[in-house]
Each structure stands twice: as structure tokens, then as C-alpha cells.
Tab-separated table of C-alpha atoms in Angstrom:
chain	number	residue	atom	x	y	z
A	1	UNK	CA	97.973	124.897	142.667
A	2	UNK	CA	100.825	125.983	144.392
A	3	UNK	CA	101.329	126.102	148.658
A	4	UNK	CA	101.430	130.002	148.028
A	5	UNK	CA	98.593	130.349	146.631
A	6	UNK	CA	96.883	128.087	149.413
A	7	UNK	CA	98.272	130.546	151.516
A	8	UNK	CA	96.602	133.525	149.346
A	9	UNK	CA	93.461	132.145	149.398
A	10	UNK	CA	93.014	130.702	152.609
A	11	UNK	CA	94.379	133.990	154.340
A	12	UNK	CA	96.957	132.230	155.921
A	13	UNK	CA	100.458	132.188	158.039
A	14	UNK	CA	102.970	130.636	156.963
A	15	UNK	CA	104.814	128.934	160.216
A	16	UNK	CA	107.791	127.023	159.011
A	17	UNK	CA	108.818	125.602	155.821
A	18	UNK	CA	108.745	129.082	153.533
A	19	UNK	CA	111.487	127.898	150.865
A	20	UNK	CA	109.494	125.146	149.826
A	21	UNK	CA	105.943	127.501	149.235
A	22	UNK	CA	106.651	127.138	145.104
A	23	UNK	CA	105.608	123.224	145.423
A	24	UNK	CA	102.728	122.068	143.654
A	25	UNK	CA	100.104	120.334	145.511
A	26	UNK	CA	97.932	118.267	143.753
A	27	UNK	CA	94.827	116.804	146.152
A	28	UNK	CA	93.910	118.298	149.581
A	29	UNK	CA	92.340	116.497	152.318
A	30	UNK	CA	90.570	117.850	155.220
A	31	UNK	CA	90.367	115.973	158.628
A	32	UNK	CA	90.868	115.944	162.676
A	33	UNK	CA	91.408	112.449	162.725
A	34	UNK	CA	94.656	110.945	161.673
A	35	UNK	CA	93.171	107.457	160.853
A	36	UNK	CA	90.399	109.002	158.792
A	37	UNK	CA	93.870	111.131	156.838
A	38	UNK	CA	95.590	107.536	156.508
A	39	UNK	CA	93.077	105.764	154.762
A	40	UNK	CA	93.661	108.227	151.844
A	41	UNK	CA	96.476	108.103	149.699
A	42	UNK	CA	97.896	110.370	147.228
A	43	UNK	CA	100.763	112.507	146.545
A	44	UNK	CA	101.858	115.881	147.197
A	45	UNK	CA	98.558	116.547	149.005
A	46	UNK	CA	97.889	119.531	151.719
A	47	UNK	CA	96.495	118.264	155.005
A	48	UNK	CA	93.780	120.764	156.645
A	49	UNK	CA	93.591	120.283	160.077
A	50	UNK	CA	92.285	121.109	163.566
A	51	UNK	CA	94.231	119.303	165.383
A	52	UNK	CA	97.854	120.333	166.618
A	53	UNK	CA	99.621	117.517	168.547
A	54	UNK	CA	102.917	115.488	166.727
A	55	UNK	CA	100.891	113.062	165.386
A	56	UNK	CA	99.161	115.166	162.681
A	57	UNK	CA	103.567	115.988	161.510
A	58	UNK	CA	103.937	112.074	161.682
A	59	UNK	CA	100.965	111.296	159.821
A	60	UNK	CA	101.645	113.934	157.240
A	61	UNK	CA	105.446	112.453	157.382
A	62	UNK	CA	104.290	108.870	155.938
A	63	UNK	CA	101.680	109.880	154.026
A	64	UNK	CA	104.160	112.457	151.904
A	65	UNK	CA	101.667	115.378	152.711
A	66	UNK	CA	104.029	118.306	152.199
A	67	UNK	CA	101.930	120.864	153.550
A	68	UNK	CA	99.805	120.728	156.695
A	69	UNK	CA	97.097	123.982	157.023
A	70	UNK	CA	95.696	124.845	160.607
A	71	UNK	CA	92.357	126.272	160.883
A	72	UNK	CA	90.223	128.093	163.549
A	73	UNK	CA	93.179	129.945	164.076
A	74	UNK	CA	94.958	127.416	166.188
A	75	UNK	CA	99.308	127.243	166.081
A	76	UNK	CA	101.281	124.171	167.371
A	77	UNK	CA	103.707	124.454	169.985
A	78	UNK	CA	107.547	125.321	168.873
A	79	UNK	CA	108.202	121.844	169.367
A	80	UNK	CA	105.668	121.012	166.863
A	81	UNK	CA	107.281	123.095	164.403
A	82	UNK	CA	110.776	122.534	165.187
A	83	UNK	CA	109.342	118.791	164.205
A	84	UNK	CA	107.489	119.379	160.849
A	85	UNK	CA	110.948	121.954	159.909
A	86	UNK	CA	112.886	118.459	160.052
A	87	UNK	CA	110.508	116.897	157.691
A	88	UNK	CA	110.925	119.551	155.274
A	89	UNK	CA	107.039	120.478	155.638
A	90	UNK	CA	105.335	123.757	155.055
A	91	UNK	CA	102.974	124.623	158.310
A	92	UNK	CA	100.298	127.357	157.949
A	93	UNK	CA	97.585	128.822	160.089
A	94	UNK	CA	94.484	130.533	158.961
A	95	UNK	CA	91.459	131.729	161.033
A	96	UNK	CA	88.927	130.206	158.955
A	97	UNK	CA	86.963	127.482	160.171
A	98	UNK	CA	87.533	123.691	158.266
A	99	UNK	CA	84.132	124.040	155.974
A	100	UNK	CA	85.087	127.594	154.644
A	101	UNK	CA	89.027	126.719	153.901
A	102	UNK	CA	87.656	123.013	152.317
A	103	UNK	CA	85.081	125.032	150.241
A	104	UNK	CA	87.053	127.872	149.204
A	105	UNK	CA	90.211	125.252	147.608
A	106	UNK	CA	87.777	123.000	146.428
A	107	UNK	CA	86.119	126.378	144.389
A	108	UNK	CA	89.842	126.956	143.362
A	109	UNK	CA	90.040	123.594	141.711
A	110	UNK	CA	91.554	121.073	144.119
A	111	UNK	CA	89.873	117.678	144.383
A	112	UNK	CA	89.896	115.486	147.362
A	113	UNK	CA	91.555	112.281	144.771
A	114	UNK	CA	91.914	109.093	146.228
A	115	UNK	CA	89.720	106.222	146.084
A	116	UNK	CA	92.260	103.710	146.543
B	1	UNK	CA	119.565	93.648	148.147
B	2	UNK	CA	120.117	89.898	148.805
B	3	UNK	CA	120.152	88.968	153.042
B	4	UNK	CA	118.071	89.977	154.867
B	5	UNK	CA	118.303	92.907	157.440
B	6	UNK	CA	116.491	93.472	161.080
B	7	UNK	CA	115.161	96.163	163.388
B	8	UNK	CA	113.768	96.038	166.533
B	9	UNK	CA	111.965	98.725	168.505
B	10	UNK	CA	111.056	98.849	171.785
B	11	UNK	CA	107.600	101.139	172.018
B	12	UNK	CA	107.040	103.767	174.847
B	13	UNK	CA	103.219	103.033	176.017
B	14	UNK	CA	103.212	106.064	178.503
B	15	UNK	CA	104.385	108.436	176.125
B	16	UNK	CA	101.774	109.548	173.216
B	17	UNK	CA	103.616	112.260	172.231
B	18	UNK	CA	106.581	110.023	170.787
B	19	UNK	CA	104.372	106.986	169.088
B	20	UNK	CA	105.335	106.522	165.754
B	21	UNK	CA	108.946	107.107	166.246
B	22	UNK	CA	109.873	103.651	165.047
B	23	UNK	CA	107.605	103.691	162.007
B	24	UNK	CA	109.566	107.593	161.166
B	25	UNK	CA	112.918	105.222	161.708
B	26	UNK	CA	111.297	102.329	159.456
B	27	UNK	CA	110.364	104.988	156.960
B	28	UNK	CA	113.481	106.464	156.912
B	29	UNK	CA	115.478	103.296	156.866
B	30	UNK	CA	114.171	101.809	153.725
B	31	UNK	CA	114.084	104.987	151.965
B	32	UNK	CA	117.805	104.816	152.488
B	33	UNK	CA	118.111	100.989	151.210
B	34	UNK	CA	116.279	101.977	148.107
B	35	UNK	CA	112.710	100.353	148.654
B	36	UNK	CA	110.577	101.541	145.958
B	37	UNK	CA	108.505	104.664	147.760
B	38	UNK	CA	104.978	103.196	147.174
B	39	UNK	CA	106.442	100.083	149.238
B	40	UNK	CA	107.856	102.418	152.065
B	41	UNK	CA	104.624	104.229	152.610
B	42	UNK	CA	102.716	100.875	152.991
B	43	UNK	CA	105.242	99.967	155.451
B	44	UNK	CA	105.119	103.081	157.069
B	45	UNK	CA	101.501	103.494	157.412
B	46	UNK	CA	100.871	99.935	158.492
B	47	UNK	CA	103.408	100.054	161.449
B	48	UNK	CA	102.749	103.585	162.168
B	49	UNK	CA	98.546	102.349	162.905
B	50	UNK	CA	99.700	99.484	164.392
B	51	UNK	CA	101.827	101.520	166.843
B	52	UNK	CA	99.528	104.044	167.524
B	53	UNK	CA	97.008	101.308	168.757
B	54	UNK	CA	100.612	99.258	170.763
B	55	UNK	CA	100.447	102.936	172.486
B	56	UNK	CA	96.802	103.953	173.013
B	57	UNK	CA	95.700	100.112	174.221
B	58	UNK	CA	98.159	98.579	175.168
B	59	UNK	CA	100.749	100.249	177.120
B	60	UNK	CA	103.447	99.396	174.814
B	61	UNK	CA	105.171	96.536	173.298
B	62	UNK	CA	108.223	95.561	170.520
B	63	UNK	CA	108.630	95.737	166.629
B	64	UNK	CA	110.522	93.650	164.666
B	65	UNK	CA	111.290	94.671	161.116
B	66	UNK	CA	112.681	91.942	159.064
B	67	UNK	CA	113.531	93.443	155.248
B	68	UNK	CA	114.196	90.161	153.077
B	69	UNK	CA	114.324	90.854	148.945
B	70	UNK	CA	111.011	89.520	148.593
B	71	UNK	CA	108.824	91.337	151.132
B	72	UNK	CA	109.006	93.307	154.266
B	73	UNK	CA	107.873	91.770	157.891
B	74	UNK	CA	106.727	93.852	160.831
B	75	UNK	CA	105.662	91.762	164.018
B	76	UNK	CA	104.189	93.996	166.854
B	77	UNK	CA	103.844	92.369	169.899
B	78	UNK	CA	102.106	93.450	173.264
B	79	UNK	CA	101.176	92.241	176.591
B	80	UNK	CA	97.925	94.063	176.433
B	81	UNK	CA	94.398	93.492	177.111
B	82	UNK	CA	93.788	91.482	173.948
B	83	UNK	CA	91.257	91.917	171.486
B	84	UNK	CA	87.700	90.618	172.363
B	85	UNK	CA	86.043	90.414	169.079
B	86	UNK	CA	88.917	90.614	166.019
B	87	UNK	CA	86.305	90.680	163.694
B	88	UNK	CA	84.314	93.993	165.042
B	89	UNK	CA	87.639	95.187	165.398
B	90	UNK	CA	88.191	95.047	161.603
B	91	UNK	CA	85.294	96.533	160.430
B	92	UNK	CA	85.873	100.076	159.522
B	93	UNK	CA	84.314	102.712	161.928
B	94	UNK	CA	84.546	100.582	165.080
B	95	UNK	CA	86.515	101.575	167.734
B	96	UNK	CA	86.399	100.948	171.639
B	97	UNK	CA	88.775	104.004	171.790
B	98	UNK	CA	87.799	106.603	175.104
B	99	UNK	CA	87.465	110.651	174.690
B	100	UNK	CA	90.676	111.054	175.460
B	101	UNK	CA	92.351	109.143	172.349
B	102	UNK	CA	89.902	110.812	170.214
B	103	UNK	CA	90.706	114.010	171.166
B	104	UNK	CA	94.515	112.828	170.152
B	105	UNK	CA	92.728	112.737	166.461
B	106	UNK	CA	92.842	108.808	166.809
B	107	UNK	CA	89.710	106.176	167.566
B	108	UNK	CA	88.045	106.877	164.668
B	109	UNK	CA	87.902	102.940	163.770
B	110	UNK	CA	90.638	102.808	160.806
B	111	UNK	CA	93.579	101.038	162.818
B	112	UNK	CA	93.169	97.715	161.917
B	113	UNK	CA	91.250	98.531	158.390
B	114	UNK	CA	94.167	100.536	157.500
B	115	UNK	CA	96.836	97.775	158.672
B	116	UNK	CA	94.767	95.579	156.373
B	117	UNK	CA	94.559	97.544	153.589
B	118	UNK	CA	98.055	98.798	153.301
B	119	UNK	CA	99.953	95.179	153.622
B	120	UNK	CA	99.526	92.455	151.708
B	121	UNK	CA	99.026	89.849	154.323
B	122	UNK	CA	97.569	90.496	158.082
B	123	UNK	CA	97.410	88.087	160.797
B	124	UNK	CA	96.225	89.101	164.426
B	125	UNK	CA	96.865	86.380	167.317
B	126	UNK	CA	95.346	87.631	170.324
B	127	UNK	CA	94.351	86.119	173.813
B	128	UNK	CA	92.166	88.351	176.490
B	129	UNK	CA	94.675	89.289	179.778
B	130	UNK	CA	97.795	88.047	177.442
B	131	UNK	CA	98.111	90.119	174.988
B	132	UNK	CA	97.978	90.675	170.883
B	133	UNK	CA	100.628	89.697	168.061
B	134	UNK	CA	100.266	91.170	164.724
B	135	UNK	CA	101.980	90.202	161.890
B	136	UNK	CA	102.283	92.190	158.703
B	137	UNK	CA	103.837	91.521	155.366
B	138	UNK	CA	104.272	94.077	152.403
B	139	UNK	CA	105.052	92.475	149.166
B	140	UNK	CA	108.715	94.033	147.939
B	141	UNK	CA	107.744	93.287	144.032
């Protein structure tokens, strides 16, 4: 699955990070806590999140998470994106709440991977 | 690669915002040497939870890096608190963290079980009131 169509189905924003929405991503994790994200490992995975502070950018950064999707319509701070622009990430923001946006990509095809 | 190369890092324990800062300069630092990448996101992910916790618990405290051609050191030190019971601490799920460090998307009990699971050899020396020295060492080949 590409980042674009993450973005299609998950009726999202893109924030920052638009040249690189023809990636593949492979696995997708969903998670507000950053240890919970770190204990999984895989590559080229999308991040779905709640939370919005720099950690989830540096936690995406050395995990190699390319893509990082906010739900319940939340958007970082400019600073936040300025941050995750650096890092050659693709931020999004959708309304949907974490359940629907897990469901709907895991209908779709993408698998959580990982058991390390 | 055949000396061996150091770092050090002094961590910010009032500022949350910029934890992980040295682990981003670790990460970015061996990518550049040519460390193999599954060996740089060990690194990285073991330094970045053991900063994280250098920040949230203990106000602070220094990295050393050492990058030999056999393996990769880290040695955070702190003059925190101390851990009271290193073996609760490494269970997976158990944290001490407050509200506040949850709501930060940390505390969910994975610092220490991560640190152990992505290096190859962990040892924790800690001493209530003194403070905690954890040594990490990823495996280069």
C-alpha cells in the first residue's frame, strides 16, 4: 500500500512530507505510547497516533517509520512539523478516531508484522 | 573501521521536549560511519529508552558512546533516585511513571524491557539517593 492511498482511505491531510506520498508502506502500527511503538520493529511502517508532542517524530525517527498518521483530528504544532520535514517524514491528520483508521487499513490489507 | 571512536552527551533533565537528541546524533553518526542499519536502530532505540527514562526520573545525566569494530558501548549515567527493585523494573508493563509522563506517551513499562531486548548485553548498577549506571553493548557483527 502506498502513503497516498493511506491518505485516501483514511480521509486524511497531508501536513508535511508530500513528495515522498508514492512510498510503500509495508506494516502499520497503532499506539499513544512511544514505548509500546518501540517494542515493535519493522520497516517502512506507518505510525497511527494520538499523541502530538516531538517524541512521537523521534520515535518514528529510530524506528524508520516513514509516515506518522494523526487521528481524532488533532495537528502538531509548526515546530512539530518543521521537525518530522527534517526527517524526511510524511505527517497526516484525519478525523477518525484510532479503532476506525486501525480497522479500515487493516480491511485494506495491512498487517500489524512484527513479533520480534 | 579499526580504533575506536567516542561521544559524549550531556542530557537536559528539565527539558522533555529535547530528550532523545543525543540518541538522533548517535543515530545519525553511525549511519554516517557505515554501521550496518539493523545495528544503528538497536543502538538508537536502546539509548533513545534509556534517555527518555535519564529525563523523566532522573533529572538528567551523561552518555558515553564508545564505537570499537567489534561492538558499540553506551554508558548512561545519573545522579538520580536509583532504582528500588531492578528486577520489577524489568518486567514488561511495570512502571512507577506519574500522569504526567504518561500523558508524554511514555510509562507504559517498556524502558528497561526494550533496553534489554534491543542490545546484546545490559547491566544496571544502581544505589537508592546515588544514582543509576547503565551499560549497554550492541554486538557490531
Amino acid at each position: 500500500m502506498t502513503i497516498s492511498e493511506v491518505k485516501d482511505f483514511l480521509e486524511a491531510k497531508i501536513l508535511c512530507g508530500e513528495e515522498h506520498i508514492g512510498k510503500d508502506v509495508h506494516t502499520a502500527c497503532g499506539s499513544d505510547m512511544m514505548s509500546d511503538v518501540l517494542a515493535f520493529v519493522k520497516d517502512q511502517s506507518v505510525l497511527i497516533t494520538g499523541l502530538n508532542n516531538p517524541q512521537v517524530i523521534r520515535t518514528a525517527e529510530m524506528m524508520d517509520i516513514i509516515c506518522i498518521c494523526f487521528v481524532r483530528g488533532k495537528v502538531p504544532d509548526e515546530a512539530i512539523i518543521e521537525m518530522a520535514e527534517d526527517r524526511g517524514l510524511v505527517l497526516m491528520a484525519t478525523d477518525m478516531r484510532m479503532f476506525e483508521a486501525c480497522g479500515i487499513l487493516y480491511e485494506k490489507g495491512l498487517r500489524g508484522g512484527a513479533k520480534h | 573501521m579499526s580504533t575506536s571512536v567516542k561521544f559524549n552527551y550531556t542530557v537536559d533533565g528539565e527539558d522533555f521536549t529535547r530528550a532523545g537528541e543525543a540518541s538522533s546524533n548517535v543515530k545519525g553518526k553511525l549511519k554516517q560511519m557505515g554501521v550496518s542499519p539493523d545495528v544503528v536502530r538497536k543502538v538508537a532505540i536502546a539509548m533513545y529508552e534509556g534517555e527518555i527514562n535519564m529525563v523523566v526520573h532522573a533529572k538528567g545525566g551523561n552518555i558515553t558512546v564508545e564505537v570499537t569494530p567489534t561492538e558499540i558501548i553506551m554508558t548512561l549515567k545519573d545522579v538520580g533516585p536509583g532504582i528500588p527493585d531492578v528486577e520489577k523494573a524489568m518486567q514488561a508493563g511495570y512502571s512507577t511513571a506519574n500522569e504526567n509522563i504518561r500523558s508524554l506517551g511514555f510509562g507504559a513499562g517498556m524502558g528497561l524491557p526494550n533496553m534489554k531486548k534491543y542490545s546484546d548485553e545490559l547491566t544496571i548498577d544502581t544505589e537508592l539517593g546515588v544514582g543509576t549506571t547503565v551499560v549497554m553493548k550492541v554486538h557490531i557483527s
